């Protein structure tokens, strides 16, 4: 089984809808991250969490929120999706400065 | 603003050749450096990390770090078509924060 899983893997939604992307890990890592990737723009950090009680904004947090339900679970929400949030979203975990990525969620907002 | 710069490519090499991928970074206090490989539509996969000046070899891959020049590179020897991917350079400038800043990636194509 994969160490870092993301659900759903693909999602198509409409403008204004609320969307939740979920990430689970079995690596036992304390640190978890959410990134988005757009063609030509590389990986941009949305939010990161160092433990259940510690959540921090990344460079592009506007329009997103997160919840760290447990050490193993970190969810990303789009409260009211807009088309420019169409992207590939990755969750990552780490116990040191080496990060390990989940398989990604391809989100399309129409 | 901490920046990590990579040539976007595409870099095209023939099968069996050496591919050289380069990365520069702006934060002189950066402490650790990573190379990830990403196939189209897939997630980044860690290839190597390097902390100290000099070379670090792992199979066909060699990472080179020069902190004075703020430069890190990845050499791929005996390139194979399966090495065709985007290579992401990442830098940890945050110490114990363990936040990575990623470059935009270099697309490598290995031609049979």
Short mmCIF file of C-alpha atoms in Angstrom, two decimals:
data_model
loop_
_atom_site.label_atom_id
_atom_site.label_comp_id
_atom_site.label_asym_id
_atom_site.label_seq_id
_atom_site.Cartn_x
_atom_site.Cartn_y
_atom_site.Cartn_z
CA UNK A 1 0.00 0.00 0.00
CA UNK A 2 1.11 3.54 -0.72
CA UNK A 3 2.57 5.50 2.18
CA UNK A 4 0.81 8.74 1.19
CA UNK A 5 -2.66 8.59 -0.33
CA UNK A 6 -4.88 11.30 -1.72
CA UNK A 7 -8.58 11.26 -2.46
CA UNK A 8 -10.13 11.89 -4.84
CA UNK A 9 -7.58 11.41 -7.63
CA UNK A 10 -9.64 13.40 -10.10
CA UNK A 11 -12.45 15.85 -9.53
CA UNK A 12 -14.48 18.09 -11.78
CA UNK A 13 -16.63 20.68 -10.08
CA UNK A 14 -18.42 23.93 -10.78
CA UNK A 15 -17.63 27.48 -9.76
CA UNK A 16 -18.88 28.26 -6.25
CA UNK A 17 -18.91 24.69 -4.98
CA UNK A 18 -17.14 23.64 -1.79
CA UNK A 19 -14.51 20.99 -2.34
CA UNK A 20 -12.43 18.95 0.09
CA UNK A 21 -9.27 17.11 -0.85
CA UNK A 22 -8.00 14.53 1.62
CA UNK A 23 -4.55 13.23 2.39
CA UNK A 24 -3.61 10.29 4.59
CA UNK A 25 -0.20 8.90 5.44
CA UNK A 26 1.14 5.78 7.11
CA UNK A 27 4.74 7.00 7.35
CA UNK A 28 4.30 8.31 10.89
CA UNK A 29 5.57 11.74 9.91
CA UNK A 30 4.60 14.83 11.88
CA UNK A 31 4.95 17.31 9.04
CA UNK A 32 2.44 17.53 6.23
CA UNK A 33 2.14 19.94 3.31
CA UNK A 34 -0.25 20.91 0.55
CA UNK A 35 1.05 22.16 -2.80
CA UNK A 36 -0.51 23.10 -6.08
CA UNK A 37 1.21 22.74 -9.41
CA UNK A 38 0.36 24.68 -12.52
CA UNK A 39 2.09 24.22 -15.88
CA UNK A 40 5.21 26.35 -15.99
CA UNK A 41 4.87 27.56 -12.39
CA UNK A 42 6.35 24.70 -10.43
CA UNK A 43 5.15 23.66 -6.98
CA UNK A 44 3.63 26.34 -4.79
CA UNK A 45 3.08 25.80 -1.07
CA UNK A 46 -0.50 26.37 0.09
CA UNK A 47 -0.42 25.30 3.76
CA UNK A 48 1.80 23.24 6.01
CA UNK A 49 1.43 21.64 9.41
CA UNK A 50 4.11 20.49 11.81
CA UNK A 51 1.71 18.70 14.13
CA UNK A 52 -2.01 18.55 14.88
CA UNK A 53 -1.94 21.88 16.72
CA UNK A 54 0.35 23.74 14.35
CA UNK A 55 -0.91 24.96 10.97
CA UNK A 56 0.78 27.61 8.86
CA UNK A 57 -0.01 29.49 5.69
CA UNK A 58 2.18 29.01 2.68
CA UNK A 59 2.77 31.40 -0.18
CA UNK A 60 -0.66 31.02 -1.84
CA UNK A 61 -3.18 30.29 0.95
CA UNK A 62 -5.92 32.73 -0.17
CA UNK A 63 -9.08 30.84 -1.11
CA UNK A 64 -8.00 27.68 0.73
CA UNK A 65 -8.35 26.30 4.25
CA UNK A 66 -7.00 23.18 5.92
CA UNK A 67 -7.75 20.82 8.76
CA UNK A 68 -5.32 18.48 10.51
CA UNK A 69 -7.68 15.90 11.96
CA UNK A 70 -4.93 13.60 13.21
CA UNK A 71 -1.22 13.06 12.75
CA UNK A 72 -2.02 10.95 9.70
CA UNK A 73 -4.69 13.13 8.06
CA UNK A 74 -4.50 16.58 6.49
CA UNK A 75 -7.38 17.96 4.43
CA UNK A 76 -7.49 20.89 2.04
CA UNK A 77 -10.74 22.75 1.39
CA UNK A 78 -11.77 25.17 -1.29
CA UNK A 79 -14.71 27.00 0.25
CA UNK A 80 -15.98 28.42 -3.03
CA UNK A 81 -14.09 27.04 -5.98
CA UNK A 82 -13.13 29.30 -8.87
CA UNK A 83 -11.74 28.36 -12.30
CA UNK A 84 -8.20 29.59 -11.58
CA UNK A 85 -7.97 26.95 -8.85
CA UNK A 86 -7.88 24.34 -11.59
CA UNK A 87 -4.55 22.61 -10.97
CA UNK A 88 -2.79 19.48 -9.81
CA UNK A 89 -2.71 19.29 -6.01
CA UNK A 90 -0.12 17.35 -4.06
CA UNK A 91 0.11 16.40 -0.43
CA UNK A 92 3.55 15.70 1.04
CA UNK A 93 4.92 14.48 4.36
CA UNK A 94 8.30 14.67 6.06
CA UNK A 95 10.07 13.82 9.29
CA UNK A 96 13.22 15.69 8.32
CA UNK A 97 13.70 18.05 5.41
CA UNK A 98 13.10 15.28 2.87
CA UNK A 99 9.54 15.41 1.60
CA UNK A 100 7.57 12.49 0.17
CA UNK A 101 4.65 13.16 -2.13
CA UNK A 102 1.26 11.60 -2.60
CA UNK A 103 -0.04 10.71 -6.07
CA UNK A 104 -1.88 13.99 -6.54
CA UNK A 105 -5.42 15.17 -7.20
CA UNK A 106 -6.29 16.69 -10.54
CA UNK A 107 -8.96 19.32 -9.89
CA UNK A 108 -10.92 21.04 -12.63
CA UNK A 109 -13.22 23.94 -11.78
CA UNK A 110 -15.66 24.82 -14.57
CA UNK B 1 11.99 36.31 -1.66
CA UNK B 2 13.92 33.05 -1.75
CA UNK B 3 14.35 31.88 -5.32
CA UNK B 4 15.44 28.70 -7.01
CA UNK B 5 16.20 29.00 -10.70
CA UNK B 6 16.39 26.25 -13.28
CA UNK B 7 16.68 26.29 -17.04
CA UNK B 8 13.23 25.19 -18.20
CA UNK B 9 14.64 23.33 -21.18
CA UNK B 10 13.79 21.16 -22.89
CA UNK B 11 17.20 19.57 -22.61
CA UNK B 12 17.61 16.90 -25.23
CA UNK B 13 20.40 14.28 -25.09
CA UNK B 14 21.01 11.05 -26.97
CA UNK B 15 20.73 7.72 -25.23
CA UNK B 16 23.94 6.83 -23.41
CA UNK B 17 25.10 10.43 -23.05
CA UNK B 18 25.56 12.45 -19.86
CA UNK B 19 22.71 14.81 -19.00
CA UNK B 20 23.63 17.83 -16.92
CA UNK B 21 20.92 19.70 -15.03
CA UNK B 22 21.64 22.94 -13.24
CA UNK B 23 20.09 24.94 -10.44
CA UNK B 24 20.96 28.20 -8.68
CA UNK B 25 19.50 29.53 -5.46
CA UNK B 26 19.33 32.97 -3.91
CA UNK B 27 19.50 32.29 -0.15
CA UNK B 28 23.12 31.92 0.90
CA UNK B 29 21.97 30.35 4.18
CA UNK B 30 20.40 27.36 2.44
CA UNK B 31 21.33 24.13 4.11
CA UNK B 32 20.04 21.18 2.13
CA UNK B 33 19.36 20.51 -1.50
CA UNK B 34 17.20 18.00 -3.30
CA UNK B 35 16.56 16.65 -6.77
CA UNK B 36 13.17 15.22 -7.63
CA UNK B 37 12.09 13.53 -10.84
CA UNK B 38 8.54 14.02 -12.08
CA UNK B 39 6.98 12.13 -14.94
CA UNK B 40 4.13 13.88 -16.72
CA UNK B 41 0.98 13.83 -14.60
CA UNK B 42 2.71 12.01 -11.76
CA UNK B 43 4.02 13.07 -8.37
CA UNK B 44 7.60 14.19 -7.69
CA UNK B 45 9.90 11.35 -6.70
CA UNK B 46 13.05 11.97 -4.67
CA UNK B 47 16.25 11.09 -6.51
CA UNK B 48 18.96 12.55 -4.32
CA UNK B 49 19.75 14.99 -1.58
CA UNK B 50 23.02 16.70 -0.76
CA UNK B 51 24.10 18.74 2.23
CA UNK B 52 27.84 19.32 1.83
CA UNK B 53 29.99 20.90 -0.84
CA UNK B 54 31.31 18.48 -3.40
CA UNK B 55 29.93 15.47 -5.20
CA UNK B 56 27.55 12.76 -4.08
CA UNK B 57 27.06 9.70 -6.26
CA UNK B 58 24.21 7.20 -6.33
CA UNK B 59 24.28 4.78 -9.22
CA UNK B 60 24.04 6.72 -12.47
CA UNK B 61 23.24 9.96 -10.64
CA UNK B 62 25.71 12.48 -9.23
CA UNK B 63 24.69 15.60 -7.34
CA UNK B 64 27.20 18.43 -7.14
CA UNK B 65 27.00 21.32 -4.66
CA UNK B 66 28.97 24.55 -4.60
CA UNK B 67 27.70 26.75 -1.79
CA UNK B 68 30.11 29.59 -2.59
CA UNK B 69 28.60 29.86 -6.06
CA UNK B 70 25.09 28.99 -4.82
CA UNK B 71 24.90 26.30 -7.43
CA UNK B 72 23.72 22.69 -7.40
CA UNK B 73 23.68 20.30 -10.32
CA UNK B 74 22.58 16.79 -11.21
CA UNK B 75 24.48 14.62 -13.65
CA UNK B 76 22.85 11.56 -15.17
CA UNK B 77 25.34 9.17 -16.75
CA UNK B 78 24.40 6.66 -19.45
CA UNK B 79 21.05 8.42 -19.95
CA UNK B 80 18.13 6.17 -20.82
CA UNK B 81 14.80 7.01 -22.49
CA UNK B 82 13.18 6.18 -19.14
CA UNK B 83 15.04 9.17 -17.66
CA UNK B 84 12.89 11.47 -19.79
CA UNK B 85 11.01 13.57 -17.22
CA UNK B 86 10.98 16.94 -15.53
CA UNK B 87 13.66 17.35 -12.87
CA UNK B 88 12.87 19.62 -9.95
CA UNK B 89 15.51 21.24 -7.80
CA UNK B 90 14.43 22.02 -4.22
CA UNK B 91 16.20 23.93 -1.49
CA UNK B 92 15.64 24.05 2.27
CA UNK B 93 16.37 27.56 3.46
CA UNK B 94 14.24 27.35 6.56
CA UNK B 95 16.38 25.31 8.89
CA UNK B 96 14.14 23.36 11.27
CA UNK B 97 11.03 24.65 9.48
CA UNK B 98 11.74 22.09 6.78
CA UNK B 99 10.09 24.16 4.09
CA UNK B 100 11.33 23.54 0.59
CA UNK B 101 11.45 26.07 -2.21
CA UNK B 102 11.14 24.41 -5.59
CA UNK B 103 12.44 25.48 -8.95
CA UNK B 104 10.10 25.30 -11.91
CA UNK B 105 11.86 22.25 -13.27
CA UNK B 106 13.88 21.27 -16.32
CA UNK B 107 12.32 18.97 -18.91
CA UNK B 108 14.80 16.31 -20.02
CA UNK B 109 14.27 14.26 -23.15
CA UNK B 110 16.54 11.28 -23.86
CA UNK B 111 16.39 10.25 -27.49
CA UNK B 112 16.86 6.56 -28.43
#
